Tab-separated table of C-alpha atoms in Angstrom:
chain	number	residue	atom	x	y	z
A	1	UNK	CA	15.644	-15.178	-37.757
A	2	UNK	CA	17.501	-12.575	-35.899
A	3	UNK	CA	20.944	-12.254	-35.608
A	4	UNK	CA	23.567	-10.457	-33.859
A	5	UNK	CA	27.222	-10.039	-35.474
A	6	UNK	CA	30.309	-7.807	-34.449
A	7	UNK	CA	34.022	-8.030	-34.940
A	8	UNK	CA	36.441	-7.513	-32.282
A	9	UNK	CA	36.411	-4.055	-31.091
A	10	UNK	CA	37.450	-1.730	-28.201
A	11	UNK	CA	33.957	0.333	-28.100
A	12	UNK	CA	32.760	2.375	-24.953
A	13	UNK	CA	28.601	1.326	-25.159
A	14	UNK	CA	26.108	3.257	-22.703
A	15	UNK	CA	22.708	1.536	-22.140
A	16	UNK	CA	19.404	2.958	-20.826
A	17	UNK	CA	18.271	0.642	-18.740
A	18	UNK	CA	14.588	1.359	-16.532
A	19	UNK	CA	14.034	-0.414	-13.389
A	20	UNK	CA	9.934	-1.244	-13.237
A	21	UNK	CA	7.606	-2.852	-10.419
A	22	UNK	CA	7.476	-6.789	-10.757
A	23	UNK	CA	5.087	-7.538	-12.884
A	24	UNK	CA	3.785	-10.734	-10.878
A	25	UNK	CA	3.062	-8.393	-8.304
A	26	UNK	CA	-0.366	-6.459	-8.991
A	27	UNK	CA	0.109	-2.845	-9.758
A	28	UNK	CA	-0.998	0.531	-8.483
A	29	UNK	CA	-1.670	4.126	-9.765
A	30	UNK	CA	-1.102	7.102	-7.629
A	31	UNK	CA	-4.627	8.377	-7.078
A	32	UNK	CA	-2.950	11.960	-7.610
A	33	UNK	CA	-0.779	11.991	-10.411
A	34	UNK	CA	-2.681	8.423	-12.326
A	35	UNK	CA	1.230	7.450	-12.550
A	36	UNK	CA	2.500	4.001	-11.550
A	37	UNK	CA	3.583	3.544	-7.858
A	38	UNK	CA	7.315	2.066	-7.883
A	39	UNK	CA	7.708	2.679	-3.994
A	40	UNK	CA	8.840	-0.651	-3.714
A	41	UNK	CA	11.988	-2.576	-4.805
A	42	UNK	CA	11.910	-2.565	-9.415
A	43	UNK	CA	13.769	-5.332	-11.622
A	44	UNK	CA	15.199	-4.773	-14.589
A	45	UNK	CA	12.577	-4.190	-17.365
A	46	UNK	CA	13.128	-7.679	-19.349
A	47	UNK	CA	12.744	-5.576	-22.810
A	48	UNK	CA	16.923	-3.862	-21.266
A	49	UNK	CA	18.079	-6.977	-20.838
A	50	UNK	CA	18.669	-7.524	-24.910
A	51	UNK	CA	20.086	-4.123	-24.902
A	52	UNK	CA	22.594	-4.744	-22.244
A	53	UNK	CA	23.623	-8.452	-23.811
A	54	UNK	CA	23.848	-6.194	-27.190
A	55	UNK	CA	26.471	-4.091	-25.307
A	56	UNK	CA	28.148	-6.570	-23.949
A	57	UNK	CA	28.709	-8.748	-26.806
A	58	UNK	CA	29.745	-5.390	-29.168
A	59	UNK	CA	32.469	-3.541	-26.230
A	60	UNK	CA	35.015	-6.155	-26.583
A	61	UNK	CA	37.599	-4.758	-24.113
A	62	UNK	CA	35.781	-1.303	-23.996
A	63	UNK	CA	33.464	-0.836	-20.783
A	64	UNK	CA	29.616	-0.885	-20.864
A	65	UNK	CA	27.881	1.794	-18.709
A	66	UNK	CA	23.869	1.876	-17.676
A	67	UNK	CA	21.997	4.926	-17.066
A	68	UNK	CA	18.813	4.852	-15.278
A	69	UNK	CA	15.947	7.084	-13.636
A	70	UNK	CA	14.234	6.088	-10.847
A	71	UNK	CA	12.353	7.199	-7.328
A	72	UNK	CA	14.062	6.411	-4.129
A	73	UNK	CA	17.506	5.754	-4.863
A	74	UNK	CA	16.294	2.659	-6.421
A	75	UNK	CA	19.194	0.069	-7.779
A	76	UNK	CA	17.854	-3.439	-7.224
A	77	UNK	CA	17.507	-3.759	-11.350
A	78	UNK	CA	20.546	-1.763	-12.276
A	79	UNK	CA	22.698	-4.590	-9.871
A	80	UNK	CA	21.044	-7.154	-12.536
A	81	UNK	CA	22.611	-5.672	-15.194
A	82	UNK	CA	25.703	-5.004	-13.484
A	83	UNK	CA	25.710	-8.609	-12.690
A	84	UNK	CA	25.064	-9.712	-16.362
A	85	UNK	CA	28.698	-7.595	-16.408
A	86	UNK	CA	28.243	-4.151	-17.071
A	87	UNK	CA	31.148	-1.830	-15.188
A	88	UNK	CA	29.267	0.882	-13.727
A	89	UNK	CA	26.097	2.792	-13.580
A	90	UNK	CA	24.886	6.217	-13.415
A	91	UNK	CA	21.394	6.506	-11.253
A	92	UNK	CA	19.127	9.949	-11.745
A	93	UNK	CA	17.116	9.983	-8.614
A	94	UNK	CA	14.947	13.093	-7.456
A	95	UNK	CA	11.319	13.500	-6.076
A	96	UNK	CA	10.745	16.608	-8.649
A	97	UNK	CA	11.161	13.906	-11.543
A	98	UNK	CA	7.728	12.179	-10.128
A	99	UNK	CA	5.814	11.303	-13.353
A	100	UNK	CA	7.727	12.987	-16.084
A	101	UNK	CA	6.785	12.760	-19.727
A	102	UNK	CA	8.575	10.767	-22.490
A	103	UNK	CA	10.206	13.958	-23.533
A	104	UNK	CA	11.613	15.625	-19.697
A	105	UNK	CA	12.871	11.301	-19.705
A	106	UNK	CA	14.763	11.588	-22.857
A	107	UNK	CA	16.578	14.984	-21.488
A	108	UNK	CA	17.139	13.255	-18.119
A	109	UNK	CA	18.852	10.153	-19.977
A	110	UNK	CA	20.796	12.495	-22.506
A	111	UNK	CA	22.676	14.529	-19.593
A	112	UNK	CA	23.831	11.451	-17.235
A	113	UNK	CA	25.175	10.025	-20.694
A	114	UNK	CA	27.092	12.985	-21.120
A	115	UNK	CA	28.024	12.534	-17.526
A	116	UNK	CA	29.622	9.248	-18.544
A	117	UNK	CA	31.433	10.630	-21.514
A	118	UNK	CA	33.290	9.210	-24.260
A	119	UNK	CA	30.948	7.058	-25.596
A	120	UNK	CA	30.844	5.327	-29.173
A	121	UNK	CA	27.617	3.754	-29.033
A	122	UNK	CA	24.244	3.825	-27.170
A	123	UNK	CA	21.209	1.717	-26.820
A	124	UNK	CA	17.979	1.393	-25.596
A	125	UNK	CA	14.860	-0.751	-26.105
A	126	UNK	CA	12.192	0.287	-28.183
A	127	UNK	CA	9.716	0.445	-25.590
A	128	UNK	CA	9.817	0.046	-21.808
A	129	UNK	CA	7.253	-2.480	-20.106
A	130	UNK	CA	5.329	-0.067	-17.872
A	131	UNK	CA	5.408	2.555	-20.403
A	132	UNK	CA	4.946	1.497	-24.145
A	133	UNK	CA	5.616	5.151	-26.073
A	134	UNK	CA	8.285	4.331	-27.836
A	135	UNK	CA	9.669	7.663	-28.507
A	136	UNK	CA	12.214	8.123	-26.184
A	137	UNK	CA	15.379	6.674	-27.968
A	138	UNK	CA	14.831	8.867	-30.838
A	139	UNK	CA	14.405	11.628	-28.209
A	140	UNK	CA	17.355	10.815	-26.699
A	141	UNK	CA	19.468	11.055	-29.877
A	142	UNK	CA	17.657	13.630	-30.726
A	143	UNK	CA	19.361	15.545	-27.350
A	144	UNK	CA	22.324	14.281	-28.259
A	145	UNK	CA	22.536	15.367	-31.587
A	146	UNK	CA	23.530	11.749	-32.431
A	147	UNK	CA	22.103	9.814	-35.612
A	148	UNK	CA	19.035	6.842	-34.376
A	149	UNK	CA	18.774	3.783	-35.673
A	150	UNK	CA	15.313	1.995	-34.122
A	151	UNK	CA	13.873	-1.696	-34.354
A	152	UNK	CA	17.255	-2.903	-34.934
A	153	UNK	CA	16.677	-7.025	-35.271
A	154	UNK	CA	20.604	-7.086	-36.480
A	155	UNK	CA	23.439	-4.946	-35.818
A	156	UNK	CA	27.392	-4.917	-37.656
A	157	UNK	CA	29.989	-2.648	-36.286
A	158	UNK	CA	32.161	-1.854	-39.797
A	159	UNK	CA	34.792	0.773	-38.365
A	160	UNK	CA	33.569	4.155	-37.636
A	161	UNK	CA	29.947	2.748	-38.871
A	162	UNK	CA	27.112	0.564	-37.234
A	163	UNK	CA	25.338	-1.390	-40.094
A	164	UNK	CA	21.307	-2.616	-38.894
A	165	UNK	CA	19.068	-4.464	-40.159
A	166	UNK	CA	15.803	-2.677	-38.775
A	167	UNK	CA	12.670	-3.975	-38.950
A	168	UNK	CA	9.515	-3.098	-41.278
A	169	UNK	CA	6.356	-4.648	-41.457
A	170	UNK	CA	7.629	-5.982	-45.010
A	171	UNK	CA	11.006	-7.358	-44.131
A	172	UNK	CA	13.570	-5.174	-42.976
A	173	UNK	CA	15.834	-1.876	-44.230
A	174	UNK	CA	19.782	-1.979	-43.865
A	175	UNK	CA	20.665	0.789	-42.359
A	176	UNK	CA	24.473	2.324	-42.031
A	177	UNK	CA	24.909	5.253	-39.386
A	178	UNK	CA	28.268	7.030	-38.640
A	179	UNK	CA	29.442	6.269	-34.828
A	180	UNK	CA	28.710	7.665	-32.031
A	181	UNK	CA	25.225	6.455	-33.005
A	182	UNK	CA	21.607	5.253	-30.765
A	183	UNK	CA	20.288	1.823	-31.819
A	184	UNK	CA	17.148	0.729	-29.898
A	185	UNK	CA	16.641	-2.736	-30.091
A	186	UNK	CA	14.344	-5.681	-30.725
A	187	UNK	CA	13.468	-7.854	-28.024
A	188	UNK	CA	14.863	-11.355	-29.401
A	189	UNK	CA	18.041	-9.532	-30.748
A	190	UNK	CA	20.295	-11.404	-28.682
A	191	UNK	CA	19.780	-13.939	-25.749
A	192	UNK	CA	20.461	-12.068	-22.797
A	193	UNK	CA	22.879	-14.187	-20.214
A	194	UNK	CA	21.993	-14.837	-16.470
A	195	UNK	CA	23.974	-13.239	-14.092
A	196	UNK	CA	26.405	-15.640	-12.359
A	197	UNK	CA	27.137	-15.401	-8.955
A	198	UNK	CA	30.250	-13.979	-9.613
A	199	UNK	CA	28.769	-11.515	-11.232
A	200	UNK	CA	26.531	-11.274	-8.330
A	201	UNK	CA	29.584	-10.641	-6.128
A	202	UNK	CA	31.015	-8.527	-8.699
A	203	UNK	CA	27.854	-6.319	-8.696
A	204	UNK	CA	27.976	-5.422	-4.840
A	205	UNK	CA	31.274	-3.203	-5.411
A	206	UNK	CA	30.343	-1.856	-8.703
């Protein structure tokens, strides 16, 4: 059974959140590149949504920021999450990013978080829905120079420490990291609320 458990905090949390096509709406590669077309509007990638409940539920009275690349100026799943209650968001948009690898991502991500500043924790899912490497949180924190903690099913905040449960194929490994910190998360971690429509509202300033 997961579980989710935190104590009442002030923390700052950033969370990389990717905007993908619908996925009831039948994809397309780009004959040129063999990269997915996201011309049109994206949604939030469902496997973000745990990450930015996670936040939520561990900032307390701290703020929880997004970060996000994505073609065209592209916002339509960021105002999801900003719904859900996140504060603010940080958007990388620019034609030369067109099909970048896990690794130019992770470098992408790692400077608008710096952009952002003073944060104590970040998170990420494992894997994004239209990609599936997996690598990029560790690359991230790698960036960073920040410890990773990945497949996180559980997560304590103990002070100046996160404490996860991440899981193995036999079970799982407690884990302690010193904060700031990466966790990338399980789907299932959390249940991830719907955005009311006062957050709806809320979202259209943000």
């Amino acid at each position: 059974m997961n579980t989710f458990s935190w104590q009442t905090v002030t923390m700052n949390v950033v969370v990389c959140v990717k905007q993908i096509p619908d996925p009831a709406d039948p994809g397309a590669l780009d004959p040129s590149t063999k990269t997915l077309v996201r011309d049109g509007k994206l949604i939030l990638d469902e496997s973000d949504a745990y990450g930015v409940e996670m936040a939520l539920q561990l900032a307390g009275d701290g703020e929880v920021s997004l970060v996000s690349m994505a073609p065209n100026g592209e916002v339509s799943g960021l105002r999801t999450a900003l719904a859900m209650g996140a504060a603010k968001a940080v958007l990388v948009s620019d034609d030369a990013l067109k099909g970048s690898d896990a690794l130019t991502t992770a470098k992408v991500l790692a400077k608008a978080i710096e952009r952002v500043g003073g944060y104590d924790l970040v998170i990420a899912g494992i894997e994004s829905s239209a990609g599936y490497t997996g690598v990029v949180p560790a690359q991230i924190a790698a960036v960073l120079g920040i410890p990773s903690v990945t497949f996180a099913k559980s997560v304590t905040v103990d002070g100046s420490n996160i404490k996860v449960d991440r899981q193995t194929e036999l079970g799982y490994d407690e884990v302690v990291a010193p904060l700031p910190a990466l966790v990338a998360v399980t789907a299932g971690v959390v249940e991830p609320r719907y955005p009311s429509f006062k957050g709806i509202m809320a979202a259209k300033s943000k």
